[in-house]
PDB file of C-alpha atoms in Angstrom:
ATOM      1  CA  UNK A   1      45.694 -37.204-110.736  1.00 69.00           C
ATOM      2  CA  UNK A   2      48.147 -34.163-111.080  1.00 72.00           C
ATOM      3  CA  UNK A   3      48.971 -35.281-106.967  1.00 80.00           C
ATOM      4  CA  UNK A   4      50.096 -38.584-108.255  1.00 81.00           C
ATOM      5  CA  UNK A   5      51.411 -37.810-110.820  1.00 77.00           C
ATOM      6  CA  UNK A   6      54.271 -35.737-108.763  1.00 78.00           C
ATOM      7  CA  UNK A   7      54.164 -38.222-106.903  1.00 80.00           C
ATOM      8  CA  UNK A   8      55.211 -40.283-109.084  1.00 75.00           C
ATOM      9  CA  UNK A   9      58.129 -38.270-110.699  1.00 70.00           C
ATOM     10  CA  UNK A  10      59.273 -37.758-107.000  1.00 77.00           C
ATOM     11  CA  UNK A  11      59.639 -41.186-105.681  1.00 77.00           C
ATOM     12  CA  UNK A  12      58.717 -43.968-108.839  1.00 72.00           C
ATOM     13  CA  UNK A  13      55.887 -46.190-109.267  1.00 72.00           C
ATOM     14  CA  UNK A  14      57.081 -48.205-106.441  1.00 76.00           C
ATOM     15  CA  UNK A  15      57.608 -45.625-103.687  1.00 82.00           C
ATOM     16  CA  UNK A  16      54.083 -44.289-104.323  1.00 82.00           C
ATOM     17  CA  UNK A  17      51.854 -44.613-101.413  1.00 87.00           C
ATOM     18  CA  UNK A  18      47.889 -44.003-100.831  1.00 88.00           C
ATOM     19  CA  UNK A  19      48.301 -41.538 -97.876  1.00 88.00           C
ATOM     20  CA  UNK A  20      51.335 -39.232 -99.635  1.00 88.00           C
ATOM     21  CA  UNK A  21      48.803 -39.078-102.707  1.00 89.00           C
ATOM     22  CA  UNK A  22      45.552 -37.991 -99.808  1.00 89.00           C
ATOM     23  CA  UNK A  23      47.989 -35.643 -98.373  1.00 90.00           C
ATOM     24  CA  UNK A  24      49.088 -34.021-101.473  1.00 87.00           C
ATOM     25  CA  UNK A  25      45.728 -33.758-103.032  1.00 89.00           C
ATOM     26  CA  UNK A  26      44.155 -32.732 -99.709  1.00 90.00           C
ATOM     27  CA  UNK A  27      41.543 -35.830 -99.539  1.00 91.00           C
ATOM     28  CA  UNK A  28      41.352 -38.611 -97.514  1.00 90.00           C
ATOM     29  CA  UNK A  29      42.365 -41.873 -98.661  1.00 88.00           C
ATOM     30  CA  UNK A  30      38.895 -43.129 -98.542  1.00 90.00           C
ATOM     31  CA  UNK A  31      37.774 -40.800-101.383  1.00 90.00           C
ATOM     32  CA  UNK A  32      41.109 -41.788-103.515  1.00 89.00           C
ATOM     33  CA  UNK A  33      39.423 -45.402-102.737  1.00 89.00           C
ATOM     34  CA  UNK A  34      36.365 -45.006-104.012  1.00 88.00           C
ATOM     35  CA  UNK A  35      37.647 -44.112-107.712  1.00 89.00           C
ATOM     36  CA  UNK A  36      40.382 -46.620-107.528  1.00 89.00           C
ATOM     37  CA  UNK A  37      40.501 -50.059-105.778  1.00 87.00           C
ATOM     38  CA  UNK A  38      43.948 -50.315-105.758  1.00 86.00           C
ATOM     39  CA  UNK A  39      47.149 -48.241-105.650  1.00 84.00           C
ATOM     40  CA  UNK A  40      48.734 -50.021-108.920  1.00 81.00           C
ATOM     41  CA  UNK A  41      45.196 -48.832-110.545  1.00 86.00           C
ATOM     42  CA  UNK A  42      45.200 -45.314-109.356  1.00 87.00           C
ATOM     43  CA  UNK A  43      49.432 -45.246-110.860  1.00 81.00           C
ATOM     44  CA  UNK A  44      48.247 -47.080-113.836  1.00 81.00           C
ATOM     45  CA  UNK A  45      45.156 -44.128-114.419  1.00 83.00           C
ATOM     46  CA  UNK A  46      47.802 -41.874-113.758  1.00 83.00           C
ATOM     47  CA  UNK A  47      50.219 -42.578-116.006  1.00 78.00           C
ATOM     48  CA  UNK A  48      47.598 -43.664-118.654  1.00 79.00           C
ATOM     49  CA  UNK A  49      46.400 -40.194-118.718  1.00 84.00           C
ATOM     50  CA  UNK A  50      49.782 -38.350-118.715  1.00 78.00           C
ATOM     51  CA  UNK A  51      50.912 -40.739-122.121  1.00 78.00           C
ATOM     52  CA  UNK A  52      47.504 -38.960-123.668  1.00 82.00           C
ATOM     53  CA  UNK A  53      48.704 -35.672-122.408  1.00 83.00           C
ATOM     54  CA  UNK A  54      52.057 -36.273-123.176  1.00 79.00           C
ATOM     55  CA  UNK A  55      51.127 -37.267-126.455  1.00 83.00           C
ATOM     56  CA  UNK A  56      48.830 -33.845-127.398  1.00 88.00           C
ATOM     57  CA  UNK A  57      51.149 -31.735-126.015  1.00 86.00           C
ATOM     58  CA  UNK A  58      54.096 -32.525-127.962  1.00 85.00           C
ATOM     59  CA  UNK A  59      52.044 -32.935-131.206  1.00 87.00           C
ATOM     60  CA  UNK A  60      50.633 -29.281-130.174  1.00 91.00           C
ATOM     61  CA  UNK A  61      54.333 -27.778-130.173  1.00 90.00           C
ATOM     62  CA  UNK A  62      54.249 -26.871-133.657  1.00 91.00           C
ATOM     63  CA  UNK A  63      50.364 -26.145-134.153  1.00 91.00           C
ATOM     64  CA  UNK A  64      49.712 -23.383-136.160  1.00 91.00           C
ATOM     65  CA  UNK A  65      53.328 -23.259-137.711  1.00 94.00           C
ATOM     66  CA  UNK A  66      53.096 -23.712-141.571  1.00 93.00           C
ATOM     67  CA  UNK A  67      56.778 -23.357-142.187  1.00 95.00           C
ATOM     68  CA  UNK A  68      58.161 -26.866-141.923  1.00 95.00           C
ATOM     69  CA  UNK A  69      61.504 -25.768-140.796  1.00 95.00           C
ATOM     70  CA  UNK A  70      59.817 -23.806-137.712  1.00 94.00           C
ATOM     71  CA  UNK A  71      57.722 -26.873-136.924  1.00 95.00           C
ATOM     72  CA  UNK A  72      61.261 -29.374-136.432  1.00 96.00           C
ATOM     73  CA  UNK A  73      62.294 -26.672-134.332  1.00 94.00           C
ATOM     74  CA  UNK A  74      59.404 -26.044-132.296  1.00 94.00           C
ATOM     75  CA  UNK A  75      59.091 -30.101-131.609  1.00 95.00           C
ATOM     76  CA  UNK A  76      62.586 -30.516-130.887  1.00 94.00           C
ATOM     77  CA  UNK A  77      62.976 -27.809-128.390  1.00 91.00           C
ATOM     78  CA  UNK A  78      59.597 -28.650-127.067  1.00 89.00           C
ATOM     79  CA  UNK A  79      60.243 -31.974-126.409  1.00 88.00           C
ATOM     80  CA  UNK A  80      63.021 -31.089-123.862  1.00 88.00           C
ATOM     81  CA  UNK A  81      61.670 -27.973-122.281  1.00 82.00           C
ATOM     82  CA  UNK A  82      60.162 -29.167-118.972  1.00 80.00           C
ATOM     83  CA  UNK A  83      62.008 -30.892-116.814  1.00 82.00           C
ATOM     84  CA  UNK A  84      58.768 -32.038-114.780  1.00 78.00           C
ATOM     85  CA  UNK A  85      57.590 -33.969-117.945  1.00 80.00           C
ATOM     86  CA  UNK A  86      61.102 -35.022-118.628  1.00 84.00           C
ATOM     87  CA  UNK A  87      61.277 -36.990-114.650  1.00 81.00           C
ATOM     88  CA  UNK A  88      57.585 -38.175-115.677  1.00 79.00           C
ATOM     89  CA  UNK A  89      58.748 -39.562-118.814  1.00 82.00           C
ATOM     90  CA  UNK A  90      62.155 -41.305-117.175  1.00 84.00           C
ATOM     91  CA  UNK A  91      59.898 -42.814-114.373  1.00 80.00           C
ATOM     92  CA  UNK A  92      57.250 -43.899-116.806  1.00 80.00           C
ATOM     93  CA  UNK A  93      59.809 -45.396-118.554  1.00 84.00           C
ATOM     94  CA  UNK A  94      62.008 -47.086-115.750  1.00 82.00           C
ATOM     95  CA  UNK A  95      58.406 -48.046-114.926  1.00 78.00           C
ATOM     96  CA  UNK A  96      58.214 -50.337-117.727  1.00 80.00           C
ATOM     97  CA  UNK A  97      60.914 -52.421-116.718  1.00 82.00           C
ATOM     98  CA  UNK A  98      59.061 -54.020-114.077  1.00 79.00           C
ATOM     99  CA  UNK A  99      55.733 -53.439-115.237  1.00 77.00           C
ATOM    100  CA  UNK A 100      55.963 -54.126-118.785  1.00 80.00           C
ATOM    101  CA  UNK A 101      51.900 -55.255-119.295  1.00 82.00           C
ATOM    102  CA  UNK A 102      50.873 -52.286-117.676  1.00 77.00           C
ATOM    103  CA  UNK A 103      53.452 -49.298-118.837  1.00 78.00           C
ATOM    104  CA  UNK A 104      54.480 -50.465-122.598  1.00 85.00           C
ATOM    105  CA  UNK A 105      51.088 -49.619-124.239  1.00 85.00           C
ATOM    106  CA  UNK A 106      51.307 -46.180-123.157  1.00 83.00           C
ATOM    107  CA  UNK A 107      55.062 -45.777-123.993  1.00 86.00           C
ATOM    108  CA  UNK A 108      54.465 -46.592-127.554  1.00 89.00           C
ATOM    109  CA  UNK A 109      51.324 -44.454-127.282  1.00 85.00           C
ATOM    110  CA  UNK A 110      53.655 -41.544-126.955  1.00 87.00           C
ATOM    111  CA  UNK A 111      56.932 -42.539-128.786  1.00 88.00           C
ATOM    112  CA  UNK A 112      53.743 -43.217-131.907  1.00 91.00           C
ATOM    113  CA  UNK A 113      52.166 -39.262-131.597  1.00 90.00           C
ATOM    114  CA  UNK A 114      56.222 -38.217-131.400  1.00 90.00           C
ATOM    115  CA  UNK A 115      57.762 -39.667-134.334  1.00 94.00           C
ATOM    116  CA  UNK A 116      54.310 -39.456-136.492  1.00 95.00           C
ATOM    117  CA  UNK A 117      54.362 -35.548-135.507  1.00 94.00           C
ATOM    118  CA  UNK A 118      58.264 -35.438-136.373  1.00 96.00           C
ATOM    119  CA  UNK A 119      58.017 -37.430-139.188  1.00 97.00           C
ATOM    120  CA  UNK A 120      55.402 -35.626-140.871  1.00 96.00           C
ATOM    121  CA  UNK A 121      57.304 -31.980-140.069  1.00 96.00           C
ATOM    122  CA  UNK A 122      60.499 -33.637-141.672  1.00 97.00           C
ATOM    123  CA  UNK A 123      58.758 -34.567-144.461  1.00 97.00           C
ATOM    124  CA  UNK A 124      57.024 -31.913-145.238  1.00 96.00           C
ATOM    125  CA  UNK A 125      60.276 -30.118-145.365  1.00 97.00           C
ATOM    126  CA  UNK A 126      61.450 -32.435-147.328  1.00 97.00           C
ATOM    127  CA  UNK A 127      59.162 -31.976-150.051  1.00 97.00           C
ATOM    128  CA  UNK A 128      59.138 -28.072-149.524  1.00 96.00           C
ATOM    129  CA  UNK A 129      63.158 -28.336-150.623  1.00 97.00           C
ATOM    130  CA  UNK A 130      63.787 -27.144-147.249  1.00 96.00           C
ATOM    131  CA  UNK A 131      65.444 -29.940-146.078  1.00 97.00           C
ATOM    132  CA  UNK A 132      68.322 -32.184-147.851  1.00 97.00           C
ATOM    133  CA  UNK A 133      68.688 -35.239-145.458  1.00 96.00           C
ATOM    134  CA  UNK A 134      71.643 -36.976-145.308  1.00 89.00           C
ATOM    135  CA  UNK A 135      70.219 -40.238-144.413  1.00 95.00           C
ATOM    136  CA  UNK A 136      66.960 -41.902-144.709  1.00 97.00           C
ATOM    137  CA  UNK A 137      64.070 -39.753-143.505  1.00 97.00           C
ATOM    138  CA  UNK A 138      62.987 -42.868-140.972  1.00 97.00           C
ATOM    139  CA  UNK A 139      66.774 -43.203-139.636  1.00 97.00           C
ATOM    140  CA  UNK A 140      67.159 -39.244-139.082  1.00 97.00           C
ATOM    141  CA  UNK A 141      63.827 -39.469-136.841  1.00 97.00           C
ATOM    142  CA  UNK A 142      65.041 -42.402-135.195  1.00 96.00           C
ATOM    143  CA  UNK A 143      68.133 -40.599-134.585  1.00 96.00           C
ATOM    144  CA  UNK A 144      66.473 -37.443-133.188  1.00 96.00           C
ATOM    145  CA  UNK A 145      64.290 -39.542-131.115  1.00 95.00           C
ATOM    146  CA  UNK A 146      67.251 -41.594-129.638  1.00 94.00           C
ATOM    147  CA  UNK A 147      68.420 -38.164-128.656  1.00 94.00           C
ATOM    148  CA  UNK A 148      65.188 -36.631-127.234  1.00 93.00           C
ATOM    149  CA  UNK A 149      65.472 -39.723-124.750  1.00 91.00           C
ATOM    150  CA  UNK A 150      68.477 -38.905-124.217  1.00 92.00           C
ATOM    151  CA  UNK A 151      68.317 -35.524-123.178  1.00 92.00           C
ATOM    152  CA  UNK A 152      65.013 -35.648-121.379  1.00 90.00           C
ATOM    153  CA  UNK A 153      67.147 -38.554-118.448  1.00 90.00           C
ATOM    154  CA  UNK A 154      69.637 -34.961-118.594  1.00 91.00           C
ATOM    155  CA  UNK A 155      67.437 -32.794-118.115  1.00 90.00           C
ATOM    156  CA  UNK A 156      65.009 -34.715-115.664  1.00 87.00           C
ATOM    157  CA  UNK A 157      68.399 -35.516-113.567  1.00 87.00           C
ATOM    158  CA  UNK A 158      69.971 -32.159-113.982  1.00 84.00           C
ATOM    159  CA  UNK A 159      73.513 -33.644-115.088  1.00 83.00           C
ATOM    160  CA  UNK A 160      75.992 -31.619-115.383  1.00 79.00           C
ATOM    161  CA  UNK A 161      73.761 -28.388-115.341  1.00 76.00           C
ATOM    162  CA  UNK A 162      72.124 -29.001-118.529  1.00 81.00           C
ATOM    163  CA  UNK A 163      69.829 -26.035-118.962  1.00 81.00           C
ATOM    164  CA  UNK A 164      67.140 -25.297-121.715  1.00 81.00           C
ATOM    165  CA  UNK A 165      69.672 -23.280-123.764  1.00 84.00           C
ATOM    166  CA  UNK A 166      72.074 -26.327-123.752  1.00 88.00           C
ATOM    167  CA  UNK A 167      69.908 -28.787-124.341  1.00 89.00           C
ATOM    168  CA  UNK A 168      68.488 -26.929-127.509  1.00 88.00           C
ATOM    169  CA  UNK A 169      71.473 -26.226-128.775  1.00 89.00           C
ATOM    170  CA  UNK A 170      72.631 -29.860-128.701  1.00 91.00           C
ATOM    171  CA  UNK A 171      69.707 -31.108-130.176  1.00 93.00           C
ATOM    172  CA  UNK A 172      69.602 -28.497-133.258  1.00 93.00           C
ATOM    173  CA  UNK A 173      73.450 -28.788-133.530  1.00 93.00           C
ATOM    174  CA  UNK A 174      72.688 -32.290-134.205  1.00 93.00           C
ATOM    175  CA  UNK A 175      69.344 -32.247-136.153  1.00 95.00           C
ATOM    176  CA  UNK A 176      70.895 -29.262-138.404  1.00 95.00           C
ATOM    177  CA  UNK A 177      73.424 -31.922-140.008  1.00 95.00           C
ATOM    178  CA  UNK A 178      71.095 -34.321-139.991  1.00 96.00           C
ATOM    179  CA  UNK A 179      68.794 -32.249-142.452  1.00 96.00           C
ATOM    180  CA  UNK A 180      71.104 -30.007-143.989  1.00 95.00           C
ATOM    181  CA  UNK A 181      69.712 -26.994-142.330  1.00 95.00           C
ATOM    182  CA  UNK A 182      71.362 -24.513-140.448  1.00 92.00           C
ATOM    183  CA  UNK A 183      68.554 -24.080-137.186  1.00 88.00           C
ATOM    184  CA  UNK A 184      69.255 -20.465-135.522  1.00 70.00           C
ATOM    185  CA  UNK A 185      69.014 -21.188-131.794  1.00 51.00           C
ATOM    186  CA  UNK A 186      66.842 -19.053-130.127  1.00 49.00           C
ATOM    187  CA  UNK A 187      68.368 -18.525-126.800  1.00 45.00           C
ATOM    188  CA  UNK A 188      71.793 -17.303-128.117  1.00 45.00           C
ATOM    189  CA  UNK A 189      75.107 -19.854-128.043  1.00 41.00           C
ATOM    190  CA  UNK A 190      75.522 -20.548-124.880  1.00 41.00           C
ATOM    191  CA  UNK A 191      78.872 -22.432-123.571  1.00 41.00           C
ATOM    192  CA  UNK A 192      79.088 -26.174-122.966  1.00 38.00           C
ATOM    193  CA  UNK A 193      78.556 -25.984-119.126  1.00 38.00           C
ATOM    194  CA  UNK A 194      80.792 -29.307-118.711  1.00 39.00           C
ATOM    195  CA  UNK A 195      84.045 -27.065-119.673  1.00 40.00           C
TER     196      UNK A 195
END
């Protein structure tokens, strides 16, 4: 599945075909047949596995992290770190648009584990006194989320050279606000690479 998944972030659901998947994976087409009747079932397994993955992976970010404050930061720069996820995530999504049925269960499989895992951080930072938001807790998630997307198409598309650096210190510059917290980046300040 981790053939077609590439696949997948390489040329969309649509450009997928049976014998770039064989090649990839080193297995005939035949075999890729047997487990899967059709190509739209094989993308659908696909990307109906990578939404579970997706899901654990971001909600494993901040496992083990008691501090609240470490735990936004940990998701947030998490979320944006891999720009292989981040062109699975934009296709999944773009994915959607044409194949609504199929691909929305598993976007709001993910966008659920996201916001549930950022929601609880903020809110436990909340209660800790850590945090002072400056709107409701559900609109400063949504707002972090809207962002997230945002910078995962970036990242995924490489515009303007956004790098991990950048990215992270976008998204804290803009959480920090948000929660009244000053987040330290961790990769120094590095310059807007857009001037």
């Amino acid at each position: 599945m981790f053939a077609t998944e590439s696949l997948i972030a390489e040329h969309g659901f649509d450009g997928l075909r049976l014998r770039d998947v064989a090649k990839k994976a080193g297995v005939s087409i035949g075999m890729i047949q047997h487990y899967f009747e059709t190509r739209d079932e094989l993308v659908y397994g696909t990307l109906s596995d990578a939404s579970w993955r997706r899901a654990a992976e971001f909600v494993a970010l901040a496992d083990g992290l008691q501090d609240p404050t470490a735990r936004v930061a940990a998701l947030l720069r998490g979320s944006i770190a891999n720009r292989a996820r981040c062109q699975e995530w934009v296709e999944t999504c773009a994915s959607s648009t044409r194949h609504a049925d199929m691909m929305m269960p598993m976007i709001e499989r993910t966008y659920d584990a996201w916001r549930t895992a950022l929601r609880d951080a903020i809110n436990n930072g909340i209660e800790t006194g850590a945090f002072e938001p400056k709107l409701p807790l559900e609109q400063v998630v949504d707002t972090l989320m809207v962002m997230i997307d945002g910078l995962m198409v970036a990242v995924a598309l490489q515009l303007y050279e956004f790098d991990e650096p950048y990215v992270v210190r976008l998204i804290e510059e803009t959480a920090g606000p948000l929660l009244s917290y000053d987040f330290q980046p961790t990769h120094g300040s590095p310059a807007n690479p857009r001037g």
